[in-house]
Amino acid sequence: MSQEELLVLVYKKDERAFTHLYDMYSKSLFSVINVLVKNREEAEDVLQEVFVKIWKNIDSYHESKGRFYTWILNIARNTSIDKLRSKNFNNSQKNLSTDNFVNHFEDSSKLSDKVDTIGLQEFVKRLKPKCIQIIDLLFFKGYTQQEASDELAIPLGTVKTQNRNCINDLRNYLKV
């Protein structure tokens, strides 16, 4: 089933479409979520939440504004960041036992090999060092632009401009 055919069925709220939607995008969305959340169980919960949001909010997607994959990727990223900022998540991370820390860090290091399922990091590595730093903070670590500004000790406007320029460079590499 093509993406266009799938979208027609999703707009109609055809239940078969949900299964196809999940099959097509769950692995790549999960890898993005898991990089941000760094907890497999929480990432699975966020993934479910993301698919519910996609299903419920499909009417807000407009092809003229961008690609469908970009739209759902932004939902996944934003939902992950919301999860990270939530009070319950922060409290649960504070209450981890010391036994969990070793496993927690081991899982994160194993994940780094699997994260790049769409090959994006290879293109990011071709960018200027400043771009790599900004994209890493904003997209792979989930920082806000203000947080990236604070982290890099540069003005917020500079972060915004460099981010836009870096994304344009990345688009040129990807020929999008």
Short mmCIF file of C-alpha atoms in Angstrom, two decimals:
data_model
loop_
_atom_site.label_atom_id
_atom_site.label_comp_id
_atom_site.label_asym_id
_atom_site.label_seq_id
_atom_site.Cartn_x
_atom_site.Cartn_y
_atom_site.Cartn_z
CA MET A 1 0.00 0.00 0.00
CA SER A 2 1.41 3.37 -0.97
CA GLN A 3 1.53 6.31 1.43
CA GLU A 4 -1.12 8.15 -0.60
CA GLU A 5 -3.51 5.18 -0.44
CA LEU A 6 -2.82 4.84 3.27
CA LEU A 7 -3.55 8.50 3.93
CA VAL A 8 -6.90 8.26 2.14
CA LEU A 9 -7.88 5.35 4.42
CA VAL A 10 -6.56 7.11 7.53
CA TYR A 11 -8.60 10.22 6.70
CA LYS A 12 -11.65 7.95 6.46
CA LYS A 13 -10.71 6.40 9.84
CA ASP A 14 -10.59 2.95 8.27
CA GLU A 15 -9.37 0.58 11.00
CA ARG A 16 -7.21 -1.43 8.56
CA ALA A 17 -5.27 1.75 7.90
CA PHE A 18 -4.15 1.99 11.52
CA THR A 19 -2.43 -1.41 11.27
CA HIS A 20 -0.71 -0.43 8.02
CA LEU A 21 0.29 2.94 9.50
CA TYR A 22 1.81 1.23 12.52
CA ASP A 23 3.63 -1.35 10.40
CA MET A 24 5.08 1.30 8.09
CA TYR A 25 6.33 3.76 10.69
CA SER A 26 6.59 2.19 14.15
CA LYS A 27 10.24 1.08 13.94
CA SER A 28 11.64 4.40 12.78
CA LEU A 29 9.48 6.42 15.20
CA PHE A 30 10.40 4.11 18.07
CA SER A 31 14.12 4.58 17.43
CA VAL A 32 13.74 8.37 17.54
CA ILE A 33 11.61 8.21 20.70
CA ASN A 34 13.96 5.78 22.40
CA VAL A 35 16.98 8.03 21.74
CA LEU A 36 15.23 10.91 23.47
CA VAL A 37 13.52 9.07 26.33
CA LYS A 38 16.36 6.55 26.95
CA ASN A 39 14.00 4.08 28.61
CA ARG A 40 12.51 1.25 26.54
CA GLU A 41 9.27 0.91 28.51
CA GLU A 42 8.65 4.65 28.51
CA ALA A 43 9.52 4.80 24.80
CA GLU A 44 6.94 2.09 24.08
CA ASP A 45 4.32 4.10 25.97
CA VAL A 46 5.25 7.25 24.09
CA LEU A 47 5.03 5.35 20.78
CA GLN A 48 1.47 4.30 21.58
CA GLU A 49 0.63 7.86 22.52
CA VAL A 50 2.14 9.10 19.24
CA PHE A 51 0.01 6.76 17.13
CA VAL A 52 -3.12 7.80 18.99
CA LYS A 53 -2.25 11.46 18.35
CA ILE A 54 -1.61 10.75 14.67
CA TRP A 55 -4.94 8.95 14.37
CA LYS A 56 -6.92 11.60 16.21
CA ASN A 57 -5.22 14.59 14.58
CA ILE A 58 -4.90 13.41 10.99
CA ASP A 59 -7.21 16.21 9.88
CA SER A 60 -4.54 18.73 10.89
CA TYR A 61 -2.04 17.24 8.41
CA HIS A 62 -1.92 19.05 5.08
CA GLU A 63 0.28 17.72 2.31
CA SER A 64 0.95 21.26 1.10
CA LYS A 65 2.77 22.07 4.35
CA GLY A 66 5.22 19.16 4.22
CA ARG A 67 5.80 15.45 4.05
CA PHE A 68 3.69 13.06 6.09
CA TYR A 69 6.77 11.40 7.59
CA THR A 70 8.08 14.78 8.76
CA TRP A 71 4.71 15.52 10.34
CA ILE A 72 4.58 12.24 12.30
CA LEU A 73 8.25 12.54 13.21
CA ASN A 74 7.55 15.94 14.75
CA ILE A 75 4.65 14.45 16.71
CA ALA A 76 6.97 11.72 18.00
CA ARG A 77 9.70 14.18 18.89
CA ASN A 78 7.37 16.63 20.61
CA THR A 79 5.58 13.88 22.53
CA SER A 80 8.95 12.53 23.68
CA ILE A 81 10.05 15.97 24.83
CA ASP A 82 6.73 16.45 26.65
CA LYS A 83 7.33 13.12 28.38
CA LEU A 84 10.84 14.16 29.41
CA ARG A 85 9.56 17.41 30.85
CA SER A 86 6.67 15.82 32.71
CA LYS A 87 6.87 15.80 36.47
CA ASN A 88 6.08 12.06 36.80
CA PHE A 89 8.85 11.08 34.40
CA ASN A 90 11.39 13.26 36.17
CA ASN A 91 10.40 11.84 39.55
CA SER A 92 10.62 8.26 38.26
CA GLN A 93 14.15 8.94 36.97
CA LYS A 94 15.19 10.33 40.35
CA ASN A 95 13.92 7.20 42.08
CA LEU A 96 15.87 4.64 40.05
CA SER A 97 17.80 2.20 42.17
CA THR A 98 21.57 1.99 41.70
CA ASP A 99 21.17 -1.48 40.15
CA ASN A 100 19.23 0.06 37.28
CA PHE A 101 21.91 2.61 36.48
CA VAL A 102 24.36 0.06 35.07
CA ASN A 103 21.68 -1.45 32.83
CA HIS A 104 20.39 1.98 31.92
CA PHE A 105 23.79 3.11 30.62
CA GLU A 106 24.54 -0.22 28.92
CA ASP A 107 21.22 -0.08 27.04
CA SER A 108 21.96 3.47 25.88
CA SER A 109 25.33 2.52 24.46
CA LYS A 110 23.91 -0.48 22.60
CA LEU A 111 21.21 1.71 21.17
CA SER A 112 23.61 4.13 19.52
CA ASP A 113 24.35 1.55 16.81
CA LYS A 114 20.65 1.04 16.07
CA VAL A 115 19.41 4.61 16.30
CA ASP A 116 20.17 5.74 12.82
CA THR A 117 17.61 3.63 10.98
CA ILE A 118 16.98 6.27 8.32
CA GLY A 119 20.67 7.09 7.84
CA LEU A 120 20.41 10.70 8.92
CA GLN A 121 23.50 10.77 11.11
CA GLU A 122 25.77 10.02 8.13
CA PHE A 123 24.55 13.22 6.49
CA VAL A 124 24.80 15.20 9.72
CA LYS A 125 28.47 14.15 10.03
CA ARG A 126 29.16 15.94 6.73
CA LEU A 127 28.07 19.29 8.17
CA LYS A 128 30.29 21.93 9.77
CA PRO A 129 31.22 21.19 13.40
CA LYS A 130 28.96 24.02 14.66
CA CYS A 131 26.02 22.52 12.72
CA ILE A 132 26.70 19.06 14.11
CA GLN A 133 26.66 20.51 17.62
CA ILE A 134 23.40 22.42 17.11
CA ILE A 135 21.56 19.59 15.37
CA ASP A 136 22.74 17.13 18.01
CA LEU A 137 21.36 19.31 20.80
CA LEU A 138 18.10 20.29 19.11
CA PHE A 139 17.09 17.10 17.34
CA PHE A 140 18.93 14.16 18.86
CA LYS A 141 18.97 15.33 22.49
CA GLY A 142 15.67 17.23 22.45
CA TYR A 143 16.94 20.61 23.68
CA THR A 144 14.83 23.68 23.09
CA GLN A 145 16.48 26.49 21.17
CA GLN A 146 16.81 28.45 24.43
CA GLU A 147 18.46 25.49 26.16
CA ALA A 148 20.85 25.08 23.21
CA SER A 149 21.62 28.79 23.42
CA ASP A 150 22.46 28.45 27.11
CA GLU A 151 24.49 25.28 26.56
CA LEU A 152 26.55 26.76 23.73
CA ALA A 153 26.74 30.22 25.35
CA ILE A 154 25.57 31.97 22.18
CA PRO A 155 22.58 34.26 21.62
CA LEU A 156 19.19 32.68 20.94
CA GLY A 157 18.90 34.45 17.58
CA THR A 158 22.23 32.97 16.52
CA VAL A 159 21.03 29.47 17.42
CA LYS A 160 17.86 30.00 15.38
CA THR A 161 19.76 31.32 12.35
CA GLN A 162 22.45 28.64 12.49
CA ASN A 163 19.80 25.94 12.95
CA ARG A 164 17.93 27.15 9.86
CA ASN A 165 21.16 27.34 7.83
CA CYS A 166 22.27 23.90 9.02
CA ILE A 167 18.90 22.36 8.13
CA ASN A 168 19.18 23.93 4.68
CA ASP A 169 22.67 22.43 4.28
CA LEU A 170 21.27 19.08 5.38
CA ARG A 171 18.45 19.38 2.84
CA ASN A 172 21.03 20.03 0.14
CA TYR A 173 22.91 16.86 1.11
CA LEU A 174 19.66 14.90 1.11
CA LYS A 175 18.48 16.61 -2.07
CA VAL A 176 15.05 17.23 -0.51
#
